[in-house]
PDB file of C-alpha atoms in Angstrom:
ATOM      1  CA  UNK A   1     -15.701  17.586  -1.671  1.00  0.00           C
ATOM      2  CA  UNK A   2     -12.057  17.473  -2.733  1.00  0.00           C
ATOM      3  CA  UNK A   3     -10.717  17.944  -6.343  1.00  0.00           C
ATOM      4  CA  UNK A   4     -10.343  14.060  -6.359  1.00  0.00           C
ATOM      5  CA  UNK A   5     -11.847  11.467  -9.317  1.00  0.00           C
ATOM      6  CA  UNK A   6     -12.001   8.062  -9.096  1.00  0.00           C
ATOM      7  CA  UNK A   7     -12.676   5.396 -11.309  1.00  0.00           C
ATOM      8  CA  UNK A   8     -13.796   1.767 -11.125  1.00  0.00           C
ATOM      9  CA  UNK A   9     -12.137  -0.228 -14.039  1.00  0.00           C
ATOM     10  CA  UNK A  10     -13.835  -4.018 -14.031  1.00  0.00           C
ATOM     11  CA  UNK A  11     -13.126  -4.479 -17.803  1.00  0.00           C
ATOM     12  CA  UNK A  12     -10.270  -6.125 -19.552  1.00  0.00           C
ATOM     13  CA  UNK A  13     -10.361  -4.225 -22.997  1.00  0.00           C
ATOM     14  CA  UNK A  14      -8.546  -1.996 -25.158  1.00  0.00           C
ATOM     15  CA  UNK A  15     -10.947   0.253 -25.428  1.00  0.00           C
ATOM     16  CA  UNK A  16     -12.612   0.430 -21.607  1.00  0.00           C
ATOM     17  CA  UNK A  17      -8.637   0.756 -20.775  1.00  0.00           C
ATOM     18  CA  UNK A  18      -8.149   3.909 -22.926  1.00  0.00           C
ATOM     19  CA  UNK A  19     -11.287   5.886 -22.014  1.00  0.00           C
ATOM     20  CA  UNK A  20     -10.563   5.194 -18.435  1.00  0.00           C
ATOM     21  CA  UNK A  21      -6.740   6.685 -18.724  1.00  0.00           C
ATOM     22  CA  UNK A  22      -7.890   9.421 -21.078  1.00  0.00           C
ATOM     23  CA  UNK A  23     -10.325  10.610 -17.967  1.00  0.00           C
ATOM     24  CA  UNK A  24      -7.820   9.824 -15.778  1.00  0.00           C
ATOM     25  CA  UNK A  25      -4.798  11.641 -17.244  1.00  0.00           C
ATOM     26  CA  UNK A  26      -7.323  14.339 -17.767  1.00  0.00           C
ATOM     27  CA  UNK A  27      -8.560  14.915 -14.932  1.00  0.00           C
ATOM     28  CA  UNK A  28      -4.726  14.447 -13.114  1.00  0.00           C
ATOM     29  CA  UNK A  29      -3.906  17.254 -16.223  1.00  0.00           C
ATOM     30  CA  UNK A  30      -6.386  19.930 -14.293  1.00  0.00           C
ATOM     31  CA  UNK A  31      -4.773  19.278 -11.120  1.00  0.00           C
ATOM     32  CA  UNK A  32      -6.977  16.433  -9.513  1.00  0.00           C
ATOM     33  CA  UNK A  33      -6.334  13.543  -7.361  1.00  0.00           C
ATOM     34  CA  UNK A  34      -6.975  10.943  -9.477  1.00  0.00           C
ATOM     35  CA  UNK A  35      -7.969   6.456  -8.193  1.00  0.00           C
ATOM     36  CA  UNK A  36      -8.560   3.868 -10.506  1.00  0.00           C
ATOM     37  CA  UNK A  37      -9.587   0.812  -8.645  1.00  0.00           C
ATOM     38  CA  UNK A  38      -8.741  -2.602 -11.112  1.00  0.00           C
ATOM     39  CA  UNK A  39     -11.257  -4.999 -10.537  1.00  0.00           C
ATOM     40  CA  UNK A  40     -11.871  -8.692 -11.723  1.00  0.00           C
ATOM     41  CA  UNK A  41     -10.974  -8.509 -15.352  1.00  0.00           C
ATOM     42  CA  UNK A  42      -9.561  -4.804 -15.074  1.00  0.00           C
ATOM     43  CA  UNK A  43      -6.576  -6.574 -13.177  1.00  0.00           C
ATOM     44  CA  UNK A  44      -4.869  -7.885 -16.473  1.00  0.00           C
ATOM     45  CA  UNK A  45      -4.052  -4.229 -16.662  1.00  0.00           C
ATOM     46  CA  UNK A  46      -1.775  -4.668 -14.015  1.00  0.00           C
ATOM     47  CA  UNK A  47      -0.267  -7.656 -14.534  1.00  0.00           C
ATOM     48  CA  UNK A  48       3.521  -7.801 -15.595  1.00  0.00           C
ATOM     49  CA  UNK A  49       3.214 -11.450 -17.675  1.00  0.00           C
ATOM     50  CA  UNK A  50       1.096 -14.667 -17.528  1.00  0.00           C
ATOM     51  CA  UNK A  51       1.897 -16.472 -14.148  1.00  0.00           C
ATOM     52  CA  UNK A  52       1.202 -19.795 -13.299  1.00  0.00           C
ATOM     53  CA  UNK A  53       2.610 -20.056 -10.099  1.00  0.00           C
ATOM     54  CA  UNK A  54       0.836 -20.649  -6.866  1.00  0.00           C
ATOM     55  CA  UNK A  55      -2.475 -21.050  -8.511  1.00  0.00           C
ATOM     56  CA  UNK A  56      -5.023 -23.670  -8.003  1.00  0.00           C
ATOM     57  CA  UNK A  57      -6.365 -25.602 -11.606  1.00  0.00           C
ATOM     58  CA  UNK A  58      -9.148 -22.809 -12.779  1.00  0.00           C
ATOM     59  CA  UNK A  59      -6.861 -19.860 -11.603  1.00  0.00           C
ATOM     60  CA  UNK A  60      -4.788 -21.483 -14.043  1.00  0.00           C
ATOM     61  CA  UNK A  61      -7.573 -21.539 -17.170  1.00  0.00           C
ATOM     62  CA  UNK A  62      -8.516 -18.105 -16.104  1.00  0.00           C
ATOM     63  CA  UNK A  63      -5.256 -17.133 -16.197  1.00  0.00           C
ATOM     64  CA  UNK A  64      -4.740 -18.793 -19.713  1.00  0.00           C
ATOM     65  CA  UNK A  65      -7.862 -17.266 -21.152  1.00  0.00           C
ATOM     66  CA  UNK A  66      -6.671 -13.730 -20.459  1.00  0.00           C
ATOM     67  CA  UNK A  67      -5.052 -10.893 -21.450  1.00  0.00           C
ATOM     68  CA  UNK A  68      -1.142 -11.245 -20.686  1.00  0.00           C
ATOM     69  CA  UNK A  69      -0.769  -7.323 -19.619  1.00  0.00           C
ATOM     70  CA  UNK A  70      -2.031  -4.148 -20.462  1.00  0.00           C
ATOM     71  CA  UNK A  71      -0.411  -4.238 -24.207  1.00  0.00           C
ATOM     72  CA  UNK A  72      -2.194  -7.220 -25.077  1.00  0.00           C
ATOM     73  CA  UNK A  73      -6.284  -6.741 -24.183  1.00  0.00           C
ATOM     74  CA  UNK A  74      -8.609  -7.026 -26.671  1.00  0.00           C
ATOM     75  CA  UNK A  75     -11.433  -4.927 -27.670  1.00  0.00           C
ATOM     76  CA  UNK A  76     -14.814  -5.052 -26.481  1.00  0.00           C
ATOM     77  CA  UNK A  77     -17.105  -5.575 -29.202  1.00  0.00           C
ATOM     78  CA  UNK A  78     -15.748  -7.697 -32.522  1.00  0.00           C
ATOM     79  CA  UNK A  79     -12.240  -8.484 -31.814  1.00  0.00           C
ATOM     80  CA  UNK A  80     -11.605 -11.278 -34.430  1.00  0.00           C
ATOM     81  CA  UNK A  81      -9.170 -13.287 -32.431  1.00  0.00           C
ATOM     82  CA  UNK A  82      -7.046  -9.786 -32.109  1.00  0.00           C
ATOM     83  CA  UNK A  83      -7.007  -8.689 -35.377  1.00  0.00           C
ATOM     84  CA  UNK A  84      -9.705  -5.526 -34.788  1.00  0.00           C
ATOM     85  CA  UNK A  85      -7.381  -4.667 -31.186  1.00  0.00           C
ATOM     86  CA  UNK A  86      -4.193  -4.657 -33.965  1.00  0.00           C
ATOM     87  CA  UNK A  87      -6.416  -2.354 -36.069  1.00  0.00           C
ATOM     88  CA  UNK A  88      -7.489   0.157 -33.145  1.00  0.00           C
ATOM     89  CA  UNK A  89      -3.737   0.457 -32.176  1.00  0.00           C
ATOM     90  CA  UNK A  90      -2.531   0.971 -36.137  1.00  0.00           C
ATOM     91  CA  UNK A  91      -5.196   3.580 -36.930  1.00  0.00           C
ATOM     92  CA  UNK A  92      -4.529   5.197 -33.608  1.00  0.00           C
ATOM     93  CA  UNK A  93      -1.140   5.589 -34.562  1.00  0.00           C
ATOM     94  CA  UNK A  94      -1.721   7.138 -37.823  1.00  0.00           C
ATOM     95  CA  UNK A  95      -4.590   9.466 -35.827  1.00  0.00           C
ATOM     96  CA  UNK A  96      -1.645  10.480 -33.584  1.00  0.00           C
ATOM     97  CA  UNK A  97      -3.726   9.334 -30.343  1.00  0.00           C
ATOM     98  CA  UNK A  98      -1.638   8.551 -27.552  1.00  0.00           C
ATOM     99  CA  UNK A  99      -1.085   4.561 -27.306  1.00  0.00           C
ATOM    100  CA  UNK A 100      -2.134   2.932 -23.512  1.00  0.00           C
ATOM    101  CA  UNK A 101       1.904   2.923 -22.974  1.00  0.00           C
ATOM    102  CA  UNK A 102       1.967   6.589 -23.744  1.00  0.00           C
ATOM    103  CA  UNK A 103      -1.490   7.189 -21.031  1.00  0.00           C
ATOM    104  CA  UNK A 104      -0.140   5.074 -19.092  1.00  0.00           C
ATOM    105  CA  UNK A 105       3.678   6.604 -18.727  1.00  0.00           C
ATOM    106  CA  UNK A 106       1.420  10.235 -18.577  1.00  0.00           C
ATOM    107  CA  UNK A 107      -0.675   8.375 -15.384  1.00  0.00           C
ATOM    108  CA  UNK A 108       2.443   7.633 -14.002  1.00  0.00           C
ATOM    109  CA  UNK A 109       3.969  10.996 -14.629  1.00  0.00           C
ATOM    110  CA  UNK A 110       0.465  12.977 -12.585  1.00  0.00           C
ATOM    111  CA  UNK A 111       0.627  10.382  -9.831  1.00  0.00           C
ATOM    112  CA  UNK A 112      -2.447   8.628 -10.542  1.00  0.00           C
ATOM    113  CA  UNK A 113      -2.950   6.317  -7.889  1.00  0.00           C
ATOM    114  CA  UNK A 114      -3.122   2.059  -9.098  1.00  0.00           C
ATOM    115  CA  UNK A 115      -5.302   0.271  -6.308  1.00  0.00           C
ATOM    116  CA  UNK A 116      -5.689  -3.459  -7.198  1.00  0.00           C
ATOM    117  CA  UNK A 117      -9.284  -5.078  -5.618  1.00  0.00           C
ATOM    118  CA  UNK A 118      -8.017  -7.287  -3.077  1.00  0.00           C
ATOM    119  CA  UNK A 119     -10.978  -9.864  -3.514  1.00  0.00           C
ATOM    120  CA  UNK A 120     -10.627 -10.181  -6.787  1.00  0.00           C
ATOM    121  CA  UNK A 121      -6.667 -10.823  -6.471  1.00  0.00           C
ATOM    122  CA  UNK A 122      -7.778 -13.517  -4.520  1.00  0.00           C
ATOM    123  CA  UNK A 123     -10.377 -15.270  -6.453  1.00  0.00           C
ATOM    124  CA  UNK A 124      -7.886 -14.881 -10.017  1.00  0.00           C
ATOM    125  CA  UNK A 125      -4.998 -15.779  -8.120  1.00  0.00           C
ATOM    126  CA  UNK A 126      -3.007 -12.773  -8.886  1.00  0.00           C
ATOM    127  CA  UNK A 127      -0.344 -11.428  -6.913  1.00  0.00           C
ATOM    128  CA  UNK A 128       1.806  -8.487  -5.746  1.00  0.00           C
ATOM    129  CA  UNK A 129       5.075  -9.765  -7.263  1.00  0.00           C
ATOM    130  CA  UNK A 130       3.038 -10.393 -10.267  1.00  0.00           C
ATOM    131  CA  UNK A 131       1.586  -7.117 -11.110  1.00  0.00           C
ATOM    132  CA  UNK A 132       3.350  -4.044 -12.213  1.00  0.00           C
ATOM    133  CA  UNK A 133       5.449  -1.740  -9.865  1.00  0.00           C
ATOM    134  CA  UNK A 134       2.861   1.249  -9.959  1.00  0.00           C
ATOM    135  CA  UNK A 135       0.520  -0.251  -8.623  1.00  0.00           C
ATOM    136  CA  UNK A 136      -0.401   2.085  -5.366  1.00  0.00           C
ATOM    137  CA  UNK A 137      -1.912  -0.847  -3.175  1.00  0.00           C
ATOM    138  CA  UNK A 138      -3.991  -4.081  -2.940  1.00  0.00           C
ATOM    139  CA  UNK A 139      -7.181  -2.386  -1.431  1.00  0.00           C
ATOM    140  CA  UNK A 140     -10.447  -4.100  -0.116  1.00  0.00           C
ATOM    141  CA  UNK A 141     -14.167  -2.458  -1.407  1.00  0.00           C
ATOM    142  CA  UNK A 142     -13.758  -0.546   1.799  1.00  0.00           C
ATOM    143  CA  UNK A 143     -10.507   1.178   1.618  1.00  0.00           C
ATOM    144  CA  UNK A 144     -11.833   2.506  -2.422  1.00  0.00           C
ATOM    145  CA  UNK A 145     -14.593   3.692  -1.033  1.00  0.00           C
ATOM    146  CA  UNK A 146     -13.414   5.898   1.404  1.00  0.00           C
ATOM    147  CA  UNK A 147     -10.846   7.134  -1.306  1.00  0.00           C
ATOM    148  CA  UNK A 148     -14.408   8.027  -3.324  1.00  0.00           C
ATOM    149  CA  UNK A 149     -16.632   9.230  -0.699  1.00  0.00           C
ATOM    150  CA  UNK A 150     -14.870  12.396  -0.829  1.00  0.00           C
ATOM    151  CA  UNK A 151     -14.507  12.613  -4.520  1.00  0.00           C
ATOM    152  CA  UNK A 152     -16.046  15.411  -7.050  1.00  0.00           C
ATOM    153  CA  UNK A 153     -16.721  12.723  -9.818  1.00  0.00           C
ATOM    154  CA  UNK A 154     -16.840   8.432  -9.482  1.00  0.00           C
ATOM    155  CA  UNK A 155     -16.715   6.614 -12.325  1.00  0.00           C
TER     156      UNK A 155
END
């Protein structure tokens, strides 16, 4: 087994967002090969803006009802139409906890690799030109996997 991690992010929350790069960046931090692998509702982590284009009607909706980019997901549990994410990110703040920009910049900076699921691009409509230059690579189940089979820890 190498000094490798990957992780499996099928969420679209603040919260699922930050624990995944604080692993990440943590791991990457003690000299590991880090994956993430955005799935389904992880992928509005990638995306650079809402896009309309080339979608079909309910790629459209889906596309409506979500989270514009990474900056913008909600939390989990209680959100209150945004209000609780704009508490997390103001109490964070005053904590001094690194923001998701700030993880995310740090991801960049340790080379964690960005692997959109290639499935789920196609189901939500999403594409390359609409998601966010790191991303590594639009990757079927099988690709991940062999990135994982190898790994110390999956998450």
């Amino acid at each position: 087994m190498k000094d490798r991690m990957t992780i499996i992010f099928f969420s679209g929350t603040l919260d699922k967002a930050m624990a995944t790069l604080i692993l990440a960046t943590t791991a990457a931090s003690m000299g590991m090969d880090v994956s993430i692998f955005f799935t389904f509702w992880g992928l509005n982590f990638l995306k650079k803006k809402r896009s309309y284009k080339k979608k079909v009607f309910m790629q459209k909706m889906l596309e409506f009802m979500s989270a514009k980019d990474k900056n913008s997901l909600p939390l989990s549990q209680m959100n209150m139409f945004g209000a609780r994410s704009w508490m997390m990110k103001k109490l964070m703040k005053k904590k001094k906890v690194a923001s998701i920009e700030e993880l995310f910049l740090l991801a960049k900076q340790f080379k964690v690799k960005l692997f959109a699921c290639s499935t789920s691009c196609s189901v939500m409509g999403i594409e390359k030109e609409n998601m966010i230059d790191e991303v590594t690579d639009i990757v079927g189940a099988a690709t991940f996997l062999s990135e994982a089979k190898d790994a110390k820890i999956n998450l």
